[in-house]
Tab-separated table of C-alpha atoms in Angstrom:
chain	number	residue	atom	x	y	z
S	26	MET	CA	0.193	-1.819	26.207
S	27	LYS	CA	-1.210	-0.730	22.878
S	28	LYS	CA	-4.070	1.741	23.039
S	29	GLU	CA	-6.098	-0.224	20.502
S	30	SER	CA	-5.146	-3.245	18.469
S	31	PRO	CA	-5.354	-3.194	14.655
S	32	THR	CA	-8.217	-5.699	14.597
S	33	GLN	CA	-10.298	-3.439	16.830
S	34	PHE	CA	-10.252	-0.771	14.135
S	35	GLU	CA	-12.379	-3.059	11.914
S	36	LEU	CA	-11.195	-1.130	8.889
S	37	ASN	CA	-13.790	-2.248	6.370
S	38	THR	CA	-17.033	-2.884	8.257
S	39	SER	CA	-17.897	-1.479	11.652
S	40	PRO	CA	-20.850	-0.241	13.655
S	41	PHE	CA	-21.379	3.454	13.057
S	42	ALA	CA	-18.436	4.847	14.996
S	43	ARG	CA	-16.897	8.260	15.247
S	44	THR	CA	-14.296	9.314	12.737
S	45	ARG	CA	-10.785	8.547	13.956
S	46	VAL	CA	-8.036	11.124	14.220
S	47	MET	CA	-4.612	10.355	12.770
S	48	GLY	CA	-1.812	12.523	14.149
S	49	ILE	CA	1.103	13.409	11.867
S	50	VAL	CA	4.694	12.900	12.997
S	51	ASN	CA	7.046	14.323	10.362
S	52	VAL	CA	10.598	13.135	10.977
S	53	THR	CA	11.808	15.473	8.251
S	54	PRO	CA	13.858	18.650	7.877
S	55	ASP	CA	11.792	19.969	4.951
S	56	SER	CA	8.056	19.289	5.377
S	57	PHE	CA	5.890	22.186	4.211
S	58	SER	CA	4.388	23.029	7.609
S	59	ASP	CA	6.671	21.821	10.380
S	60	GLY	CA	9.900	20.711	8.722
S	61	GLY	CA	12.737	20.406	11.198
S	62	LYS	CA	10.688	20.587	14.414
S	63	TRP	CA	10.629	16.829	14.935
S	64	ALA	CA	13.587	15.793	12.770
S	65	SER	CA	15.480	14.020	15.551
S	66	ALA	CA	14.244	10.656	16.816
S	67	ASP	CA	13.890	11.928	20.390
S	68	ALA	CA	11.850	14.959	19.294
S	69	ALA	CA	9.626	12.835	17.043
S	70	ILE	CA	8.964	10.287	19.780
S	71	LYS	CA	8.070	13.080	22.203
S	72	ARG	CA	5.756	14.557	19.584
S	73	GLY	CA	4.046	11.195	19.124
S	74	HIS	CA	3.305	10.981	22.845
S	75	GLU	CA	1.965	14.562	22.782
S	76	LEU	CA	-0.405	13.811	19.898
S	77	MET	CA	-1.742	10.706	21.624
S	78	ALA	CA	-2.285	12.733	24.794
S	79	GLN	CA	-4.288	15.209	22.699
S	80	GLY	CA	-6.615	12.375	21.662
S	81	ALA	CA	-5.115	10.841	18.528
S	82	ASP	CA	-6.198	7.310	17.644
S	83	ILE	CA	-3.322	6.587	15.266
S	84	LEU	CA	0.090	8.096	14.553
S	85	ASP	CA	1.280	8.514	10.963
S	86	ILE	CA	5.087	8.607	10.845
S	87	GLY	CA	6.903	9.870	7.770
S	88	GLY	CA	10.553	10.401	6.900
S	89	GLU	CA	10.317	11.993	3.449
S	90	SER	CA	8.433	15.183	2.603
S	91	THR	CA	6.009	14.934	-0.315
S	92	ARG	CA	5.911	18.663	-1.064
S	93	PRO	CA	7.069	19.751	-4.553
S	94	GLY	CA	10.850	20.190	-4.629
S	95	ALA	CA	11.486	18.224	-1.440
S	96	GLN	CA	14.584	16.051	-1.117
S	97	ILE	CA	14.065	12.586	-2.615
S	98	LEU	CA	15.351	9.799	-0.381
S	99	THR	CA	16.309	6.204	-0.986
S	100	ALA	CA	14.492	3.576	1.071
S	101	ASP	CA	17.594	3.128	3.229
S	102	GLU	CA	17.885	6.868	3.894
S	103	GLU	CA	14.206	7.076	4.761
S	104	TRP	CA	14.372	4.106	7.133
S	105	ALA	CA	17.434	5.524	8.878
S	106	ARG	CA	15.324	8.571	9.781
S	107	ILE	CA	12.291	6.741	11.112
S	108	GLU	CA	13.423	3.306	12.360
S	109	THR	CA	13.802	4.246	16.019
S	110	VAL	CA	10.617	6.344	15.990
S	111	VAL	CA	8.496	3.576	14.460
S	112	ALA	CA	9.834	0.917	16.825
S	113	GLU	CA	9.397	3.064	19.933
S	114	LEU	CA	5.925	4.450	19.224
S	115	SER	CA	4.446	1.241	17.787
S	116	ALA	CA	5.285	-0.488	21.056
S	117	SER	CA	2.598	1.655	22.694
S	118	TYR	CA	0.263	2.955	19.984
S	119	PRO	CA	-1.278	2.081	16.611
S	120	VAL	CA	1.180	3.341	13.993
S	121	SER	CA	0.930	4.036	10.286
S	122	VAL	CA	4.033	4.722	8.190
S	123	ASP	CA	3.912	7.218	5.347
S	124	THR	CA	6.094	5.786	2.577
S	125	TYR	CA	6.034	4.863	-1.094
S	126	HIS	CA	9.084	2.563	-0.773
S	127	ALA	CA	8.252	-1.162	-0.627
S	128	LYS	CA	11.451	-1.859	1.309
S	129	THR	CA	10.502	0.681	3.970
S	130	ALA	CA	6.981	-0.749	4.132
S	131	ILE	CA	8.264	-4.244	4.904
S	132	ARG	CA	10.663	-2.938	7.540
S	133	ALA	CA	7.943	-0.804	9.121
S	134	VAL	CA	5.548	-3.723	9.475
S	135	GLU	CA	8.310	-5.848	10.983
S	136	ALA	CA	8.956	-3.024	13.468
S	137	GLY	CA	5.306	-2.881	14.539
S	138	ALA	CA	3.415	-0.608	12.115
S	139	PHE	CA	0.001	-1.881	11.018
S	140	ILE	CA	-0.808	0.524	8.170
S	141	ILE	CA	1.258	1.677	5.203
S	142	ASN	CA	0.192	5.091	3.903
S	143	ASP	CA	1.300	5.422	0.274
S	144	VAL	CA	0.659	8.856	-1.240
S	145	THR	CA	1.513	7.517	-4.709
S	146	GLY	CA	-1.145	4.796	-4.675
S	147	GLY	CA	1.412	2.201	-5.730
S	148	GLN	CA	2.906	4.290	-8.535
S	149	GLY	CA	6.052	5.247	-6.617
S	150	ASP	CA	7.462	1.722	-6.346
S	151	PRO	CA	6.356	-1.194	-8.568
S	152	LYS	CA	7.080	-3.589	-5.700
S	153	MET	CA	4.735	-1.902	-3.207
S	154	PHE	CA	1.607	-3.976	-3.885
S	155	ASP	CA	3.624	-7.183	-3.557
S	156	ALA	CA	5.018	-5.914	-0.245
S	157	ILE	CA	1.510	-5.280	1.086
S	158	VAL	CA	0.331	-8.706	-0.027
S	159	SER	CA	3.327	-10.482	1.502
S	160	THR	CA	3.053	-8.692	4.857
S	161	GLN	CA	-0.780	-8.840	4.904
S	162	THR	CA	-0.823	-5.360	6.398
S	163	ASN	CA	-3.345	-2.569	5.860
S	164	TYR	CA	-2.786	-0.098	3.051
S	165	ILE	CA	-3.885	3.467	2.358
S	166	LEU	CA	-4.205	3.941	-1.390
S	167	GLN	CA	-4.213	7.629	-2.293
S	168	HIS	CA	-5.340	9.322	-5.471
S	169	GLY	CA	-2.851	11.401	-7.398
S	170	ARG	CA	-1.474	12.091	-10.841
S	171	GLY	CA	2.163	12.231	-11.832
S	172	ASN	CA	4.829	12.978	-9.246
S	173	ALA	CA	5.811	15.911	-7.034
S	174	GLN	CA	7.309	17.741	-10.004
S	175	SER	CA	4.460	17.196	-12.495
S	176	MET	CA	1.268	16.842	-10.466
S	177	ASN	CA	0.205	20.496	-10.541
S	178	SER	CA	0.258	20.541	-14.338
S	179	LEU	CA	-2.057	17.495	-14.339
S	180	ALA	CA	-4.765	19.137	-12.215
S	181	ASN	CA	-7.384	19.306	-14.961
S	182	TYR	CA	-10.891	18.102	-14.098
S	183	THR	CA	-14.402	18.363	-15.471
S	184	ASN	CA	-16.003	16.728	-12.416
S	185	VAL	CA	-13.320	16.256	-9.794
S	186	GLY	CA	-15.321	13.958	-7.511
S	187	ASP	CA	-16.313	11.536	-10.252
S	188	GLU	CA	-12.866	11.553	-11.862
S	189	VAL	CA	-11.042	10.960	-8.583
S	190	ALA	CA	-13.366	8.054	-7.805
S	191	SER	CA	-12.890	6.561	-11.273
S	192	GLU	CA	-9.111	6.777	-11.012
S	193	LEU	CA	-9.176	5.290	-7.507
S	194	ARG	CA	-11.164	2.356	-8.875
S	195	ALA	CA	-8.553	1.842	-11.586
S	196	SER	CA	-5.830	1.737	-8.933
S	197	LEU	CA	-7.906	-0.654	-6.855
S	198	ARG	CA	-8.179	-3.044	-9.796
S	199	LYS	CA	-4.388	-3.166	-9.956
S	200	ALA	CA	-4.184	-3.774	-6.212
S	201	PHE	CA	-6.709	-6.603	-6.402
S	202	ASP	CA	-4.934	-8.110	-9.395
S	203	ALA	CA	-1.757	-8.143	-7.289
S	204	GLY	CA	-3.567	-10.153	-4.618
S	205	MET	CA	-4.658	-7.480	-2.151
S	206	ARG	CA	-7.954	-7.937	-0.313
S	207	GLU	CA	-10.669	-5.316	0.072
S	208	ASP	CA	-10.487	-5.543	3.851
S	209	GLN	CA	-6.843	-4.392	3.765
S	210	ILE	CA	-7.501	-1.146	1.922
S	211	ILE	CA	-8.369	2.404	2.911
S	212	ILE	CA	-8.742	4.989	0.164
S	213	ASP	CA	-7.682	8.650	0.223
S	214	PRO	CA	-8.951	11.158	-2.386
S	215	GLY	CA	-5.635	13.023	-2.150
S	216	PHE	CA	-6.497	16.626	-1.359
S	217	GLY	CA	-3.672	18.845	-2.615
S	218	PHE	CA	-2.184	16.121	-4.808
S	219	ALA	CA	-2.709	16.957	-8.503
S	220	LYS	CA	-5.429	19.351	-7.365
S	221	MET	CA	-5.342	23.122	-7.304
S	222	GLY	CA	-7.366	25.446	-5.029
S	223	GLU	CA	-10.824	25.192	-6.568
S	224	ASP	CA	-10.384	21.470	-7.238
S	225	ASP	CA	-9.935	20.856	-3.501
S	226	TRP	CA	-12.985	22.918	-2.565
S	227	ASN	CA	-15.097	21.226	-5.241
S	228	LEU	CA	-13.936	17.779	-4.120
S	229	ALA	CA	-14.783	18.578	-0.491
S	230	VAL	CA	-18.435	19.123	-1.414
S	231	ASN	CA	-18.579	16.342	-4.021
S	232	MET	CA	-17.397	13.243	-2.179
S	233	ASP	CA	-20.399	11.058	-3.051
S	234	ALA	CA	-18.581	9.010	-5.679
S	235	VAL	CA	-15.527	8.504	-3.466
S	236	MET	CA	-17.622	7.476	-0.450
S	237	GLY	CA	-19.682	5.277	-2.752
S	238	ILE	CA	-16.693	3.081	-3.573
S	239	GLY	CA	-17.538	1.289	-0.343
S	240	LEU	CA	-14.143	1.288	1.377
S	241	PRO	CA	-12.982	3.238	4.449
S	242	VAL	CA	-11.930	6.769	3.524
S	243	LEU	CA	-9.036	8.768	4.973
S	244	VAL	CA	-8.993	12.526	4.364
S	245	GLY	CA	-5.992	14.801	4.785
S	246	VAL	CA	-6.546	18.531	4.339
S	247	SER	CA	-4.494	19.692	7.325
S	248	ARG	CA	-2.767	23.055	6.754
S	249	LYS	CA	-2.969	22.716	2.969
S	250	ARG	CA	-2.673	25.731	0.728
S	251	PHE	CA	-6.314	25.873	-0.371
S	252	LEU	CA	-7.253	26.690	3.259
S	253	GLU	CA	-5.398	29.990	3.162
S	254	ARG	CA	-8.521	31.901	2.118
S	255	VAL	CA	-10.252	30.912	5.410
S	256	GLY	CA	-7.300	30.625	7.767
S	257	THR	CA	-6.720	32.617	10.933
S	258	LEU	CA	-6.864	36.382	10.364
S	259	LYS	CA	-3.544	38.128	10.955
S	260	GLY	CA	-2.711	41.652	9.908
S	261	GLY	CA	-5.784	41.816	7.720
S	262	GLU	CA	-4.900	38.628	5.806
S	263	ARG	CA	-5.918	35.024	6.334
S	264	GLY	CA	-3.971	31.793	6.413
S	265	LEU	CA	-0.616	33.445	5.806
S	266	THR	CA	1.334	30.391	6.941
S	267	PRO	CA	0.450	26.704	7.310
S	268	LEU	CA	0.303	27.171	11.097
S	269	ASP	CA	-2.501	29.708	10.601
S	270	ARG	CA	-4.716	27.011	9.032
S	271	ASP	CA	-5.330	24.764	12.041
S	272	ASP	CA	-8.741	26.286	12.845
S	273	ALA	CA	-9.832	25.772	9.246
S	274	THR	CA	-8.536	22.195	9.450
S	275	ALA	CA	-10.712	21.507	12.502
S	276	ALA	CA	-13.747	22.945	10.706
S	277	PHE	CA	-13.111	20.544	7.833
S	278	THR	CA	-12.780	17.689	10.316
S	279	SER	CA	-16.349	18.361	11.412
S	280	HIS	CA	-17.483	18.439	7.768
S	281	PHE	CA	-15.864	15.111	6.931
S	282	ALA	CA	-16.855	13.444	10.204
S	283	ARG	CA	-20.477	14.252	9.329
S	284	MET	CA	-19.956	12.382	6.055
S	285	GLY	CA	-18.740	9.335	7.964
S	286	VAL	CA	-15.127	9.182	6.780
S	287	TRP	CA	-13.010	6.601	8.560
S	288	ALA	CA	-10.275	9.034	9.650
S	289	VAL	CA	-8.827	12.506	9.249
S	290	ARG	CA	-5.079	13.097	9.124
S	291	VAL	CA	-4.012	16.245	11.006
S	292	HIS	CA	-0.950	18.043	12.374
S	293	GLU	CA	-2.665	19.291	15.546
S	294	VAL	CA	-5.007	16.750	17.098
S	295	ALA	CA	-6.817	18.484	19.977
S	296	ALA	CA	-9.332	20.615	18.035
S	297	SER	CA	-10.064	17.875	15.501
S	298	ARG	CA	-10.675	15.374	18.288
S	299	VAL	CA	-13.207	17.783	19.819
S	300	ALA	CA	-14.844	18.136	16.398
S	301	VAL	CA	-15.317	14.380	15.907
S	302	ASP	CA	-16.529	13.934	19.484
S	303	VAL	CA	-19.155	16.642	18.930
S	304	GLU	CA	-20.279	14.973	15.709
S	305	GLU	CA	-20.520	11.629	17.519
S	306	GLN	CA	-22.712	13.123	20.240
S	307	LEU	CA	-24.930	14.872	17.699
S	308	MET	CA	-25.439	11.604	15.836
S	309	LEU	CA	-26.220	9.659	19.016
S	310	HIS	CA	-28.791	12.236	20.131
S	311	TRP	CA	-30.285	12.483	16.637
S	312	GLN	CA	-30.737	8.708	16.664
S	313	MET	CA	-32.360	8.747	20.092
S	314	LEU	CA	-34.742	11.590	19.183
S	315	ASN	CA	-35.792	9.638	16.096
S	316	GLY	CA	-36.347	6.424	18.015
S	317	ILE	CA	-33.334	4.683	16.540
S	318	ARG	CA	-31.309	2.386	18.747
S	319	PRO	CA	-27.716	3.735	18.865
S	320	GLY	CA	-25.576	1.441	16.752
S	321	ALA	CA	-28.548	0.220	14.695
S	322	ILE	CA	-27.148	2.032	11.685
S	323	ARG	CA	-24.094	0.309	10.343
S	324	HIS	CA	-21.523	2.255	8.364
S	325	GLU	CA	-19.786	0.125	5.777
S	326	GLY	CA	-16.998	2.154	4.214
S	327	GLY	CA	-19.295	4.908	2.963
S	328	CYS	CA	-22.531	2.918	2.727
S	329	CYS	CA	-25.045	2.391	5.467
S	330	SER	CA	-27.567	-0.256	6.295
S	331	GLY	CA	-30.769	1.642	6.629
S	332	SER	CA	-32.917	4.441	5.252
S	333	VAL	CA	-32.298	7.661	7.129
S	334	SER	CA	-33.321	11.265	6.632
S	335	HIS	CA	-34.467	14.288	8.565
S	336	THR	CA	-38.080	13.647	7.542
S	337	ASP	CA	-38.342	9.933	6.812
S	338	SER	CA	-38.985	7.307	9.471
S	339	TYR	CA	-36.183	4.842	10.048
S	340	GLU	CA	-36.452	1.482	8.378
S	341	VAL	CA	-33.711	-1.139	8.186
S	342	SER	CA	-32.886	-2.076	4.612
S	343	GLY	CA	-29.925	-3.176	2.542
S	344	CYS	CA	-26.715	-1.176	2.242
S	345	CYS	CA	-27.421	1.897	0.121
S	346	GLY	CA	-30.924	0.557	-0.447
S	347	GLY	CA	-32.775	3.687	0.601
S	348	THR	CA	-32.577	7.405	1.032
S	349	GLY	CA	-29.605	9.137	2.604
S	350	SER	CA	-29.794	11.688	5.359
S	351	HIS	CA	-29.778	14.510	2.832
S	352	GLY	CA	-32.509	12.951	0.704
S	353	VAL	CA	-30.156	11.443	-1.884
S	354	SER	CA	-31.596	8.367	-3.570
S	355	VAL	CA	-28.915	5.760	-3.921
S	356	SER	CA	-28.426	2.253	-5.227
S	357	ARG	CA	-25.579	-0.176	-4.809
S	358	SER	CA	-24.097	-2.059	-7.717
S	359	GLY	CA	-21.874	-4.008	-5.377
S	360	GLY	CA	-18.287	-4.175	-4.229
S	361	ALA	CA	-15.444	-1.708	-4.188
S	362	LEU	CA	-15.364	-1.569	-7.976
S	363	GLY	CA	-19.101	-1.109	-8.245
S	364	GLY	CA	-19.906	0.922	-5.163
S	365	CYS	CA	-22.985	3.035	-4.598
S	366	GLY	CA	-24.629	5.348	-7.026
S	367	GLY	CA	-24.435	8.108	-4.458
S	368	SER	CA	-23.668	8.768	-0.814
S	369	CYS	CA	-25.877	7.326	1.892
S	370	GLY	CA	-24.883	10.258	4.042
S	371	CYS	CA	-25.511	8.452	7.314
S	372	GLY	CA	-23.149	10.914	8.905
S	373	GLY	CA	-25.609	13.751	8.378
S	374	HIS	CA	-27.923	15.105	11.017
């Protein structure tokens, strides 16, 4: 029996719920952090069960590494790696498949996956948007520039948060023109993709424009290079290897859960699940102490129905029609291509 059906995720509009945790299953020999550990189908399936036991809500299965210089696969080669894993794990759990190949996307949905996670945002395969429309599945549209070979040279920003949001909106227009619906789409600001060190840190504290698009947001910072400055201390140095960045990843999970992101994508689930559970309890108790009925605030893909702050009394109003929990005045111009003029910040406390 599936742990939770796709419709129960209510991807686009849901009562204020805790951030979900997406566990990564890399069926690859060359991923940057754990390449080779789960490369066989049996090992990957076992890993999927382990991540769910740790508290994952969703599994994200990938067969091709997206790190610079990684082996480029055809759709058939990619599917040969992940077919058995997708079929086996999707029989028991909600499964996302990490692919930019339209052919793999169609096969994955037929095998039981309910989300396609495309790190190229539709740029990797011109047939991807049509595949999503034809299968009516859910789609994670990620921000990026260029490809694995060129993206680092394209990491030039004046205001990374605003520029990422603007470029996501441009990609969304293409998706809508292809026939995709808003309620199919999750957006991902693409930490580490066409972003260098300081860009990632600046984006992490400037997510208002991305959250203001009004769609569910997935964030993936797990083990990424920019965390090395705060990773686990070993031999007088921090974050020497990707495995030394799991504590920093969990800290970021707490940060993003407070913002109200839909999900975080992580290699090790246990600590991040604790982080989102703590944030959920803090929010519930903050609501109770302020005389707010739990669930009265609705989180709508980055906007919230209500006016909430540390000092203001609670008053129900329109989405983004008030003051956010950090005192940010916001206004909504409507829809995923209009979005909010700021972040409601309902995840703050």
